[in-house]
PDB file of C-alpha atoms in Angstrom:
ATOM      1  CA  MET B 279     -26.871  -9.444   2.360  1.00  0.00           C
ATOM      2  CA  MET B 280     -26.133  -6.203   1.612  1.00  0.00           C
ATOM      3  CA  SER B 281     -28.655  -3.617   0.359  1.00  0.00           C
ATOM      4  CA  ASN B 282     -28.958  -2.615  -3.452  1.00  0.00           C
ATOM      5  CA  ASN B 283     -28.473   1.091  -3.255  1.00  0.00           C
ATOM      6  CA  THR B 284     -26.018   3.490  -4.823  1.00  0.00           C
ATOM      7  CA  ILE B 285     -22.674   3.024  -3.235  1.00  0.00           C
ATOM      8  CA  ARG B 286     -21.310   6.264  -1.901  1.00  0.00           C
ATOM      9  CA  VAL B 287     -18.118   4.558  -0.237  1.00  0.00           C
ATOM     10  CA  LEU B 288     -16.800   1.295  -0.786  1.00  0.00           C
ATOM     11  CA  VAL B 289     -14.518  -0.011   1.888  1.00  0.00           C
ATOM     12  CA  SER B 290     -12.176  -2.923   0.721  1.00  0.00           C
ATOM     13  CA  ILE B 291     -10.173  -5.049   3.136  1.00  0.00           C
ATOM     14  CA  VAL B 292      -7.884  -7.531   1.658  1.00  0.00           C
ATOM     15  CA  ASN B 293      -7.367 -10.128   5.080  1.00  0.00           C
ATOM     16  CA  TYR B 294      -4.853 -12.854   5.159  1.00  0.00           C
ATOM     17  CA  ASN B 295      -4.783 -14.523   8.592  1.00  0.00           C
ATOM     18  CA  SER B 296      -5.895 -11.466  10.244  1.00  0.00           C
ATOM     19  CA  SER B 297      -9.344 -11.858  11.309  1.00  0.00           C
ATOM     20  CA  ASP B 298      -8.627 -10.680  14.656  1.00  0.00           C
ATOM     21  CA  LEU B 299      -7.248  -7.237  13.551  1.00  0.00           C
ATOM     22  CA  VAL B 300     -10.041  -6.973  10.686  1.00  0.00           C
ATOM     23  CA  CYS B 301     -12.836  -7.184  13.402  1.00  0.00           C
ATOM     24  CA  ARG B 302     -11.082  -4.913  16.056  1.00  0.00           C
ATOM     25  CA  MET B 303     -11.092  -2.005  12.935  1.00  0.00           C
ATOM     26  CA  LEU B 304     -14.956  -3.030  11.857  1.00  0.00           C
ATOM     27  CA  LYS B 305     -16.098  -1.685  14.741  1.00  0.00           C
ATOM     28  CA  GLN B 306     -14.683   1.572  14.547  1.00  0.00           C
ATOM     29  CA  LEU B 307     -15.270   1.721  10.763  1.00  0.00           C
ATOM     30  CA  VAL B 308     -18.777   0.991  10.847  1.00  0.00           C
ATOM     31  CA  SER B 309     -19.232   3.713  13.493  1.00  0.00           C
ATOM     32  CA  GLN B 310     -17.803   6.407  10.714  1.00  0.00           C
ATOM     33  CA  LEU B 311     -20.141   4.975   7.602  1.00  0.00           C
ATOM     34  CA  ASP B 312     -23.190   6.226   6.477  1.00  0.00           C
ATOM     35  CA  ILE B 313     -24.975   2.682   6.727  1.00  0.00           C
ATOM     36  CA  THR B 314     -27.457   3.648   3.696  1.00  0.00           C
ATOM     37  CA  ARG B 315     -24.839   4.632   1.294  1.00  0.00           C
ATOM     38  CA  ASP B 316     -21.437   3.186   2.356  1.00  0.00           C
ATOM     39  CA  LYS B 317     -20.318  -0.484   1.871  1.00  0.00           C
ATOM     40  CA  VAL B 318     -17.466  -2.703   2.906  1.00  0.00           C
ATOM     41  CA  ILE B 319     -15.987  -5.647   1.384  1.00  0.00           C
ATOM     42  CA  ILE B 320     -13.899  -7.784   2.648  1.00  0.00           C
ATOM     43  CA  VAL B 321     -11.881 -10.230   0.565  1.00  0.00           C
ATOM     44  CA  ASP B 322     -10.152 -12.994   2.207  1.00  0.00           C
ATOM     45  CA  ASN B 323      -7.390 -14.176   0.322  1.00  0.00           C
ATOM     46  CA  ASN B 324      -7.521 -18.142   0.893  1.00  0.00           C
ATOM     47  CA  SER B 325      -6.252 -17.747   4.795  1.00  0.00           C
ATOM     48  CA  PRO B 326      -5.196 -21.137   5.949  1.00  0.00           C
ATOM     49  CA  ASP B 327      -6.509 -19.987   9.603  1.00  0.00           C
ATOM     50  CA  ASP B 328     -10.162 -19.891  10.369  1.00  0.00           C
ATOM     51  CA  SER B 329     -10.259 -16.342   9.456  1.00  0.00           C
ATOM     52  CA  VAL B 330     -13.469 -17.174   7.245  1.00  0.00           C
ATOM     53  CA  GLN B 331     -15.433 -18.684  10.365  1.00  0.00           C
ATOM     54  CA  VAL B 332     -14.221 -15.936  12.647  1.00  0.00           C
ATOM     55  CA  LEU B 333     -15.624 -12.930  10.271  1.00  0.00           C
ATOM     56  CA  ARG B 334     -18.592 -14.587   9.496  1.00  0.00           C
ATOM     57  CA  LYS B 335     -19.797 -15.001  12.933  1.00  0.00           C
ATOM     58  CA  PHE B 336     -18.690 -11.314  13.631  1.00  0.00           C
ATOM     59  CA  ILE B 337     -20.923  -9.722  10.762  1.00  0.00           C
ATOM     60  CA  ASP B 338     -23.392 -12.193  12.096  1.00  0.00           C
ATOM     61  CA  ALA B 339     -23.393 -11.126  16.214  1.00  0.00           C
ATOM     62  CA  LYS B 340     -22.860  -7.408  15.305  1.00  0.00           C
ATOM     63  CA  ASP B 341     -25.680  -7.683  12.397  1.00  0.00           C
ATOM     64  CA  LEU B 342     -23.614  -6.424   9.823  1.00  0.00           C
ATOM     65  CA  LYS B 343     -24.465  -8.397   7.000  1.00  0.00           C
ATOM     66  CA  HIS B 344     -26.371  -5.085   5.283  1.00  0.00           C
ATOM     67  CA  THR B 345     -23.437  -3.343   5.395  1.00  0.00           C
ATOM     68  CA  VAL B 346     -20.349  -5.951   5.163  1.00  0.00           C
ATOM     69  CA  LEU B 347     -20.082  -8.556   2.678  1.00  0.00           C
ATOM     70  CA  LEU B 348     -17.201 -11.536   3.050  1.00  0.00           C
ATOM     71  CA  VAL B 349     -15.576 -12.775  -0.415  1.00  0.00           C
ATOM     72  CA  GLU B 350     -13.648 -15.959   0.077  1.00  0.00           C
ATOM     73  CA  SER B 351     -11.098 -15.978  -2.595  1.00  0.00           C
ATOM     74  CA  GLU B 352      -9.836 -19.265  -4.068  1.00  0.00           C
ATOM     75  CA  ASP B 353      -6.184 -18.184  -4.510  1.00  0.00           C
ATOM     76  CA  ASN B 354      -3.847 -15.644  -2.555  1.00  0.00           C
ATOM     77  CA  GLY B 355      -3.317 -13.210  -5.388  1.00  0.00           C
ATOM     78  CA  GLY B 356      -1.525 -10.456  -3.210  1.00  0.00           C
ATOM     79  CA  PHE B 357      -2.831  -6.986  -2.165  1.00  0.00           C
ATOM     80  CA  SER B 358      -4.007  -5.825  -5.603  1.00  0.00           C
ATOM     81  CA  TYR B 359      -5.529  -9.086  -6.754  1.00  0.00           C
ATOM     82  CA  GLY B 360      -7.397  -8.865  -3.403  1.00  0.00           C
ATOM     83  CA  ASN B 361      -8.802  -5.157  -3.795  1.00  0.00           C
ATOM     84  CA  ASN B 362      -9.530  -5.749  -7.586  1.00  0.00           C
ATOM     85  CA  LEU B 363     -12.063  -8.734  -6.544  1.00  0.00           C
ATOM     86  CA  ALA B 364     -13.694  -6.607  -3.903  1.00  0.00           C
ATOM     87  CA  ILE B 365     -14.159  -3.659  -6.811  1.00  0.00           C
ATOM     88  CA  LYS B 366     -15.181  -6.062  -9.223  1.00  0.00           C
ATOM     89  CA  HIS B 367     -17.744  -7.799  -6.621  1.00  0.00           C
ATOM     90  CA  ALA B 368     -19.318  -4.597  -5.493  1.00  0.00           C
ATOM     91  CA  ILE B 369     -20.180  -3.542  -9.458  1.00  0.00           C
ATOM     92  CA  ASN B 370     -21.499  -7.057 -10.070  1.00  0.00           C
ATOM     93  CA  TYR B 371     -23.276  -7.668  -6.985  1.00  0.00           C
ATOM     94  CA  LEU B 372     -24.679  -4.145  -6.201  1.00  0.00           C
ATOM     95  CA  LYS B 373     -25.285  -3.096 -10.243  1.00  0.00           C
ATOM     96  CA  THR B 374     -23.711   0.110  -9.456  1.00  0.00           C
ATOM     97  CA  PRO B 375     -20.088   1.633  -9.085  1.00  0.00           C
ATOM     98  CA  PRO B 376     -18.721   3.465  -6.072  1.00  0.00           C
ATOM     99  CA  GLU B 377     -18.305   7.182  -5.933  1.00  0.00           C
ATOM    100  CA  TYR B 378     -15.132   6.286  -4.120  1.00  0.00           C
ATOM    101  CA  VAL B 379     -13.167   3.408  -3.101  1.00  0.00           C
ATOM    102  CA  TRP B 380     -11.236   3.146   0.195  1.00  0.00           C
ATOM    103  CA  LEU B 381      -8.152   0.595   0.698  1.00  0.00           C
ATOM    104  CA  LEU B 382      -7.799  -0.027   4.104  1.00  0.00           C
ATOM    105  CA  ASN B 383      -5.608  -2.475   5.794  1.00  0.00           C
ATOM    106  CA  PRO B 384      -6.594  -4.850   8.242  1.00  0.00           C
ATOM    107  CA  ASP B 385      -3.468  -3.554  10.516  1.00  0.00           C
ATOM    108  CA  THR B 386      -5.412  -0.279  10.538  1.00  0.00           C
ATOM    109  CA  TYR B 387      -7.729   1.761  13.039  1.00  0.00           C
ATOM    110  CA  LEU B 388      -9.304   5.241  12.421  1.00  0.00           C
ATOM    111  CA  LEU B 389      -9.604   8.027  14.667  1.00  0.00           C
ATOM    112  CA  ASP B 390     -12.372  10.401  14.720  1.00  0.00           C
ATOM    113  CA  ASP B 391     -13.744  11.521  11.412  1.00  0.00           C
ATOM    114  CA  ALA B 392     -10.849  10.142   9.289  1.00  0.00           C
ATOM    115  CA  LEU B 393     -13.418   9.341   6.728  1.00  0.00           C
ATOM    116  CA  ASN B 394     -15.622  12.253   6.679  1.00  0.00           C
ATOM    117  CA  ASN B 395     -12.255  14.450   6.496  1.00  0.00           C
ATOM    118  CA  LEU B 396     -11.270  12.591   2.885  1.00  0.00           C
ATOM    119  CA  THR B 397     -14.667  12.819   1.328  1.00  0.00           C
ATOM    120  CA  SER B 398     -14.751  16.564   2.201  1.00  0.00           C
ATOM    121  CA  PHE B 399     -11.387  17.053   0.705  1.00  0.00           C
ATOM    122  CA  PHE B 400     -12.705  15.466  -2.475  1.00  0.00           C
ATOM    123  CA  HIS B 401     -15.863  17.707  -2.691  1.00  0.00           C
ATOM    124  CA  LYS B 402     -13.169  20.803  -2.358  1.00  0.00           C
ATOM    125  CA  TYR B 403     -10.705  19.436  -5.042  1.00  0.00           C
ATOM    126  CA  PRO B 404     -12.161  18.072  -7.991  1.00  0.00           C
ATOM    127  CA  ASP B 405      -8.817  17.567  -9.218  1.00  0.00           C
ATOM    128  CA  ALA B 406      -7.856  15.080  -6.831  1.00  0.00           C
ATOM    129  CA  GLY B 407      -8.039  11.450  -7.674  1.00  0.00           C
ATOM    130  CA  ILE B 408      -6.468  10.007  -4.954  1.00  0.00           C
ATOM    131  CA  LEU B 409      -6.319  10.709  -1.129  1.00  0.00           C
ATOM    132  CA  GLY B 410      -3.764   9.355   1.562  1.00  0.00           C
ATOM    133  CA  SER B 411      -4.205   9.647   5.284  1.00  0.00           C
ATOM    134  CA  SER B 412      -1.899  10.405   7.976  1.00  0.00           C
ATOM    135  CA  LEU B 413      -0.671   7.102   9.600  1.00  0.00           C
ATOM    136  CA  GLU B 414       0.452   6.832  12.921  1.00  0.00           C
ATOM    137  CA  GLY B 415       1.954   4.140  15.260  1.00  0.00           C
ATOM    138  CA  GLU B 416       0.006   3.396  18.326  1.00  0.00           C
ATOM    139  CA  ASN B 417       1.854   5.779  20.583  1.00  0.00           C
ATOM    140  CA  GLY B 418       1.287   8.555  17.991  1.00  0.00           C
ATOM    141  CA  GLU B 419       4.356   8.636  16.214  1.00  0.00           C
ATOM    142  CA  LEU B 420       3.691   9.976  12.873  1.00  0.00           C
ATOM    143  CA  GLN B 421       4.824   7.431   9.620  1.00  0.00           C
ATOM    144  CA  GLU B 422       5.759   8.510   6.663  1.00  0.00           C
ATOM    145  CA  SER B 423       2.639   7.517   4.187  1.00  0.00           C
ATOM    146  CA  ALA B 424       3.401  10.231   1.402  1.00  0.00           C
ATOM    147  CA  PHE B 425       6.451   9.640  -1.028  1.00  0.00           C
ATOM    148  CA  ARG B 426       8.385  10.249  -4.206  1.00  0.00           C
ATOM    149  CA  PHE B 427       9.016   8.304  -7.453  1.00  0.00           C
ATOM    150  CA  HIS B 428      11.803   6.287  -7.795  1.00  0.00           C
ATOM    151  CA  SER B 429      14.633   7.446  -9.948  1.00  0.00           C
ATOM    152  CA  LEU B 430      18.179   6.568 -10.780  1.00  0.00           C
ATOM    153  CA  LYS B 431      19.347   9.393  -7.990  1.00  0.00           C
ATOM    154  CA  SER B 432      16.727   7.628  -5.867  1.00  0.00           C
ATOM    155  CA  GLU B 433      18.330   4.312  -6.345  1.00  0.00           C
ATOM    156  CA  LEU B 434      21.979   5.561  -5.737  1.00  0.00           C
ATOM    157  CA  LEU B 435      21.071   7.295  -2.474  1.00  0.00           C
ATOM    158  CA  SER B 436      19.081   4.371  -1.330  1.00  0.00           C
ATOM    159  CA  GLY B 437      22.083   1.908  -2.105  1.00  0.00           C
ATOM    160  CA  LEU B 438      24.773   4.168  -0.218  1.00  0.00           C
ATOM    161  CA  ARG B 439      22.391   4.788   2.725  1.00  0.00           C
ATOM    162  CA  LEU B 440      25.118   7.143   3.813  1.00  0.00           C
ATOM    163  CA  GLY B 441      23.336   9.983   5.839  1.00  0.00           C
ATOM    164  CA  VAL B 442      25.763  13.179   4.651  1.00  0.00           C
ATOM    165  CA  THR B 443      24.732  12.151   0.969  1.00  0.00           C
ATOM    166  CA  ASP B 444      20.680  11.809   1.977  1.00  0.00           C
ATOM    167  CA  LYS B 445      20.991  15.549   3.673  1.00  0.00           C
ATOM    168  CA  LEU B 446      22.733  16.870   0.849  1.00  0.00           C
ATOM    169  CA  PHE B 447      20.402  15.207  -1.819  1.00  0.00           C
ATOM    170  CA  SER B 448      17.347  15.000   0.149  1.00  0.00           C
ATOM    171  CA  LYS B 449      15.130  15.995  -2.211  1.00  0.00           C
ATOM    172  CA  TYR B 450      15.777  12.881  -4.492  1.00  0.00           C
ATOM    173  CA  LEU B 451      14.807  10.731  -1.522  1.00  0.00           C
ATOM    174  CA  VAL B 452      11.587   8.522  -1.854  1.00  0.00           C
ATOM    175  CA  SER B 453      11.152   9.247   1.832  1.00  0.00           C
ATOM    176  CA  PRO B 454      11.013  12.834   2.662  1.00  0.00           C
ATOM    177  CA  ARG B 455      12.511  13.838   5.727  1.00  0.00           C
ATOM    178  CA  TYR B 456       9.544  15.495   6.867  1.00  0.00           C
ATOM    179  CA  ILE B 457       5.888  14.798   7.347  1.00  0.00           C
ATOM    180  CA  SER B 458       3.526  17.589   6.228  1.00  0.00           C
ATOM    181  CA  THR B 459       0.863  19.434   8.711  1.00  0.00           C
ATOM    182  CA  GLN B 460      -0.706  20.409   5.828  1.00  0.00           C
ATOM    183  CA  PRO B 461      -2.584  19.129   2.497  1.00  0.00           C
ATOM    184  CA  GLU B 462       0.013  18.665  -0.012  1.00  0.00           C
ATOM    185  CA  ILE B 463      -0.104  17.053  -3.482  1.00  0.00           C
ATOM    186  CA  VAL B 464       2.509  14.380  -3.547  1.00  0.00           C
ATOM    187  CA  ASP B 465       3.921  11.473  -6.213  1.00  0.00           C
ATOM    188  CA  TRP B 466       2.596   8.537  -4.589  1.00  0.00           C
ATOM    189  CA  LEU B 467       0.661   7.326  -1.175  1.00  0.00           C
ATOM    190  CA  ALA B 468       0.899   4.549   0.904  1.00  0.00           C
ATOM    191  CA  GLY B 469      -1.531   1.790   0.713  1.00  0.00           C
ATOM    192  CA  ALA B 470      -2.871   1.242   4.366  1.00  0.00           C
ATOM    193  CA  SER B 471      -5.416   3.864   3.717  1.00  0.00           C
ATOM    194  CA  MET B 472      -6.057   5.092   0.107  1.00  0.00           C
ATOM    195  CA  PHE B 473      -8.939   6.679  -1.115  1.00  0.00           C
ATOM    196  CA  ILE B 474      -9.711   6.794  -4.448  1.00  0.00           C
ATOM    197  CA  ARG B 475     -12.079   8.748  -6.546  1.00  0.00           C
ATOM    198  CA  TYR B 476     -13.900   6.108  -8.779  1.00  0.00           C
ATOM    199  CA  SER B 477     -13.325   8.353 -11.849  1.00  0.00           C
ATOM    200  CA  VAL B 478      -9.590   7.438 -11.642  1.00  0.00           C
ATOM    201  CA  ILE B 479     -10.220   3.794 -11.891  1.00  0.00           C
ATOM    202  CA  GLU B 480     -12.711   4.234 -15.049  1.00  0.00           C
ATOM    203  CA  ASP B 481      -9.763   6.324 -16.322  1.00  0.00           C
ATOM    204  CA  ILE B 482      -6.550   4.122 -16.074  1.00  0.00           C
ATOM    205  CA  GLY B 483      -8.212   0.607 -14.835  1.00  0.00           C
ATOM    206  CA  LEU B 484      -7.652  -1.321 -11.682  1.00  0.00           C
ATOM    207  CA  MET B 485      -4.692  -2.312  -9.864  1.00  0.00           C
ATOM    208  CA  ASP B 486      -1.988  -4.344 -11.814  1.00  0.00           C
ATOM    209  CA  GLU B 487      -2.035  -7.565 -10.525  1.00  0.00           C
ATOM    210  CA  ASN B 488       1.403  -8.650 -11.521  1.00  0.00           C
ATOM    211  CA  TYR B 489       2.300  -7.031  -8.194  1.00  0.00           C
ATOM    212  CA  PHE B 490       1.627  -9.649  -5.382  1.00  0.00           C
ATOM    213  CA  LEU B 491       2.733  -6.897  -2.793  1.00  0.00           C
ATOM    214  CA  TYR B 492       4.887  -3.822  -2.599  1.00  0.00           C
ATOM    215  CA  PHE B 493       5.358  -1.117  -5.448  1.00  0.00           C
ATOM    216  CA  GLU B 494       1.541  -1.557  -6.454  1.00  0.00           C
ATOM    217  CA  GLU B 495       0.446   1.394  -5.023  1.00  0.00           C
ATOM    218  CA  THR B 496       3.340   3.640  -6.504  1.00  0.00           C
ATOM    219  CA  ASP B 497       2.435   2.312  -9.678  1.00  0.00           C
ATOM    220  CA  PHE B 498      -1.081   3.196  -9.301  1.00  0.00           C
ATOM    221  CA  CYS B 499      -0.426   6.643  -8.548  1.00  0.00           C
ATOM    222  CA  LEU B 500       2.050   6.929 -11.412  1.00  0.00           C
ATOM    223  CA  GLN B 501      -0.545   6.006 -13.736  1.00  0.00           C
ATOM    224  CA  ALA B 502      -3.451   8.269 -12.629  1.00  0.00           C
ATOM    225  CA  LYS B 503      -0.620  10.937 -12.350  1.00  0.00           C
ATOM    226  CA  LYS B 504      -0.255  10.295 -16.436  1.00  0.00           C
ATOM    227  CA  SER B 505      -3.729  10.668 -16.535  1.00  0.00           C
ATOM    228  CA  GLY B 506      -3.831  14.274 -15.173  1.00  0.00           C
ATOM    229  CA  TRP B 507      -5.080  13.366 -11.537  1.00  0.00           C
ATOM    230  CA  ASP B 508      -3.462  14.546  -8.688  1.00  0.00           C
ATOM    231  CA  CYS B 509      -2.405  12.591  -5.663  1.00  0.00           C
ATOM    232  CA  TRP B 510      -2.861  14.377  -2.088  1.00  0.00           C
ATOM    233  CA  PHE B 511      -1.447  13.659   1.084  1.00  0.00           C
ATOM    234  CA  VAL B 512      -4.450  14.759   3.802  1.00  0.00           C
ATOM    235  CA  PRO B 513      -3.215  15.125   7.206  1.00  0.00           C
ATOM    236  CA  SER B 514      -6.649  15.726   8.880  1.00  0.00           C
ATOM    237  CA  SER B 515      -7.375  12.214   7.960  1.00  0.00           C
ATOM    238  CA  ARG B 516      -5.961  10.071  10.962  1.00  0.00           C
ATOM    239  CA  VAL B 517      -5.555   6.214  10.821  1.00  0.00           C
ATOM    240  CA  ILE B 518      -3.003   4.380  13.253  1.00  0.00           C
ATOM    241  CA  HIS B 519      -1.040   1.890  11.411  1.00  0.00           C
ATOM    242  CA  TYR B 520      -0.123  -1.198  13.152  1.00  0.00           C
ATOM    243  CA  VAL B 521       2.831  -1.600  10.797  1.00  0.00           C
ATOM    244  CA  GLY B 522       3.071  -5.064   9.631  1.00  0.00           C
ATOM    245  CA  GLN B 523       0.934  -6.731  11.680  1.00  0.00           C
ATOM    246  CA  SER B 524      -1.206  -8.167   8.638  1.00  0.00           C
ATOM    247  CA  THR B 525       1.420  -9.215   6.393  1.00  0.00           C
ATOM    248  CA  GLY B 526       4.201 -10.250   8.913  1.00  0.00           C
ATOM    249  CA  ILE B 527       6.896  -8.430   7.281  1.00  0.00           C
ATOM    250  CA  VAL B 528       7.542  -6.426  10.018  1.00  0.00           C
ATOM    251  CA  SER B 529       8.072  -7.534  13.719  1.00  0.00           C
ATOM    252  CA  GLY B 530      10.902  -7.229  16.374  1.00  0.00           C
ATOM    253  CA  ASP B 531      13.364  -8.737  14.090  1.00  0.00           C
ATOM    254  CA  SER B 532      12.022  -7.169  10.924  1.00  0.00           C
ATOM    255  CA  LEU B 533      15.565  -5.338  10.233  1.00  0.00           C
ATOM    256  CA  ARG B 534      16.980  -8.541   9.877  1.00  0.00           C
ATOM    257  CA  ARG B 535      14.392 -10.488   8.400  1.00  0.00           C
ATOM    258  CA  ARG B 536      15.511 -11.742   4.807  1.00  0.00           C
ATOM    259  CA  ARG B 537      13.256  -9.328   1.965  1.00  0.00           C
ATOM    260  CA  PRO B 538      10.771 -11.671   0.509  1.00  0.00           C
ATOM    261  CA  LYS B 539      11.572 -12.532  -3.383  1.00  0.00           C
ATOM    262  CA  TYR B 540       8.152 -10.848  -4.064  1.00  0.00           C
ATOM    263  CA  TRP B 541       9.687  -7.783  -3.179  1.00  0.00           C
ATOM    264  CA  PHE B 542      12.209  -7.737  -5.792  1.00  0.00           C
ATOM    265  CA  LYS B 543      10.020  -9.002  -8.420  1.00  0.00           C
ATOM    266  CA  SER B 544       7.550  -6.052  -7.741  1.00  0.00           C
ATOM    267  CA  ARG B 545      10.275  -3.869  -8.010  1.00  0.00           C
ATOM    268  CA  GLN B 546      11.557  -5.044 -11.183  1.00  0.00           C
ATOM    269  CA  HIS B 547       8.155  -5.204 -12.707  1.00  0.00           C
ATOM    270  CA  TYR B 548       7.761  -1.709 -11.572  1.00  0.00           C
ATOM    271  CA  PHE B 549      10.971  -0.229 -13.203  1.00  0.00           C
ATOM    272  CA  LEU B 550      10.414  -2.470 -16.672  1.00  0.00           C
ATOM    273  CA  LYS B 551       6.838  -1.557 -17.194  1.00  0.00           C
ATOM    274  CA  ASN B 552       7.510   2.128 -16.669  1.00  0.00           C
ATOM    275  CA  TYR B 553      10.804   2.817 -17.653  1.00  0.00           C
ATOM    276  CA  GLY B 554      11.852   0.215 -19.695  1.00  0.00           C
ATOM    277  CA  LEU B 555      14.702  -2.439 -19.778  1.00  0.00           C
ATOM    278  CA  PHE B 556      17.977   0.113 -20.183  1.00  0.00           C
ATOM    279  CA  TYR B 557      16.379   2.276 -17.443  1.00  0.00           C
ATOM    280  CA  THR B 558      15.646  -0.911 -15.162  1.00  0.00           C
ATOM    281  CA  ALA B 559      19.605  -2.170 -15.481  1.00  0.00           C
ATOM    282  CA  LEU B 560      20.834   1.512 -14.780  1.00  0.00           C
ATOM    283  CA  ALA B 561      18.439   1.492 -11.364  1.00  0.00           C
ATOM    284  CA  ASP B 562      19.718  -2.210 -10.202  1.00  0.00           C
ATOM    285  CA  LEU B 563      23.141  -1.000 -11.260  1.00  0.00           C
ATOM    286  CA  SER B 564      22.911   2.378  -9.295  1.00  0.00           C
ATOM    287  CA  TRP B 565      21.361   0.419  -6.432  1.00  0.00           C
ATOM    288  CA  GLY B 566      23.861  -2.482  -6.442  1.00  0.00           C
ATOM    289  CA  VAL B 567      26.745  -0.599  -6.757  1.00  0.00           C
ATOM    290  CA  MET B 568      25.937   1.720  -3.981  1.00  0.00           C
ATOM    291  CA  PHE B 569      24.884  -0.943  -1.979  1.00  0.00           C
ATOM    292  CA  SER B 570      28.430  -2.411  -2.414  1.00  0.00           C
ATOM    293  CA  LEU B 571      30.089   0.511  -1.269  1.00  0.00           C
ATOM    294  CA  HIS B 572      27.827   0.953   1.659  1.00  0.00           C
ATOM    295  CA  LYS B 573      29.283  -2.691   3.105  1.00  0.00           C
ATOM    296  CA  ILE B 574      32.503  -1.899   2.223  1.00  0.00           C
ATOM    297  CA  LEU B 575      32.663   1.232   4.213  1.00  0.00           C
ATOM    298  CA  ASP B 576      30.864  -0.290   7.133  1.00  0.00           C
ATOM    299  CA  ILE B 577      33.827  -3.439   7.402  1.00  0.00           C
ATOM    300  CA  ILE B 578      36.007   0.149   7.163  1.00  0.00           C
ATOM    301  CA  ARG B 579      34.436   1.817   9.979  1.00  0.00           C
ATOM    302  CA  LEU B 580      33.562  -1.209  11.895  1.00  0.00           C
ATOM    303  CA  ARG B 581      29.683  -0.573  11.752  1.00  0.00           C
ATOM    304  CA  PHE B 582      27.287  -3.758  11.102  1.00  0.00           C
ATOM    305  CA  LYS B 583      24.082  -2.210  10.405  1.00  0.00           C
ATOM    306  CA  ASN B 584      21.012  -4.320  10.666  1.00  0.00           C
ATOM    307  CA  ASP B 585      20.637  -4.861   6.848  1.00  0.00           C
ATOM    308  CA  PRO B 586      18.112  -7.683   5.661  1.00  0.00           C
ATOM    309  CA  LYS B 587      19.622 -10.888   5.910  1.00  0.00           C
ATOM    310  CA  TYR B 588      21.693 -11.922   2.515  1.00  0.00           C
ATOM    311  CA  LEU B 589      20.032  -8.155   0.941  1.00  0.00           C
ATOM    312  CA  TRP B 590      23.259  -8.134  -1.316  1.00  0.00           C
ATOM    313  CA  PHE B 591      23.149 -11.558  -2.463  1.00  0.00           C
ATOM    314  CA  ASP B 592      19.573 -11.519  -2.962  1.00  0.00           C
ATOM    315  CA  PHE B 593      19.125  -8.168  -4.781  1.00  0.00           C
ATOM    316  CA  TRP B 594      22.119  -9.181  -7.516  1.00  0.00           C
ATOM    317  CA  ARG B 595      20.564 -12.211  -7.938  1.00  0.00           C
ATOM    318  CA  ASN B 596      16.700 -10.886  -8.332  1.00  0.00           C
ATOM    319  CA  SER B 597      18.530  -7.888 -10.515  1.00  0.00           C
ATOM    320  CA  ILE B 598      17.904  -7.711 -13.826  1.00  0.00           C
ATOM    321  CA  PHE B 599      21.310  -8.986 -15.233  1.00  0.00           C
ATOM    322  CA  PHE B 600      20.658 -12.486 -13.345  1.00  0.00           C
ATOM    323  CA  SER B 601      16.545 -12.651 -12.670  1.00  0.00           C
ATOM    324  CA  TRP B 602      16.617 -14.917 -15.868  1.00  0.00           C
ATOM    325  CA  LEU B 603      18.121 -17.818 -14.395  1.00  0.00           C
ATOM    326  CA  ASP B 604      14.563 -18.163 -13.074  1.00  0.00           C
ATOM    327  CA  ARG B 605      13.628 -19.305 -15.973  1.00  0.00           C
ATOM    328  CA  LEU B 606      15.902 -21.936 -16.762  1.00  0.00           C
TER     329      LEU B 606
END
């Protein structure tokens, strides 16, 4: 049972069928915590496997019950739902909000001083509201973890997928073509390692649970920006990210795997919520028309790229123009 002290850092980990990954990352995470002031809450999102039993056994075996709390959710409500549940439990159980909330994916592993470099940065920059770590593959390759907000121009470029236009209009791409080695203010950050000043949550509320997975961190950062908080990429906080191992979305055949329906629902919710119906229709039309042109160019050039299966059909079927058919 966790002790009832003022919390400095609350670490939130959402698990779904990933108990082995969580156990691996906990070993390194705990070594960076101040166990008198930092707490970890693991929310199991109703995993159908033996995750709960494995995690309870690990917590007991490593004598982590004063630092780590396992919460069993009756539903798999997604990333926002799970993290919100962790934060609510921390406040209700410990009777005090944390100073910072750290969202960590199960498929991450902290490198030295990943946490200290984040807390130090917040002390130095009081207007910073959300920080993101530098994400790396297990072989040291850098991963994109800081991004620009979506726009009509980004949707045009994303649909067309043409190297020359990407180079000419790179400043409109959601994913920049470079990864900074210095701290910088960005639009939004990857949720695999997102460090949040609790004052931001007090200002804008918890994460939007209408997102099951994807776009929730984009939306959260956008709401923070609207409230005057800066989002910073902090490359000195380094975290290994075994991409997609906790979701199963990314694997050896990831490029051809069909994009899940909740991705399209999340995308549509993001545009509707933040930009309205007309803008959403323009965004869908921009991406859909450009992607159609992209496929035509591929046929002409006899180039068949590894796009997700049925992406053209799935996009239009889930666009603002046809998604209403789901309600019939």
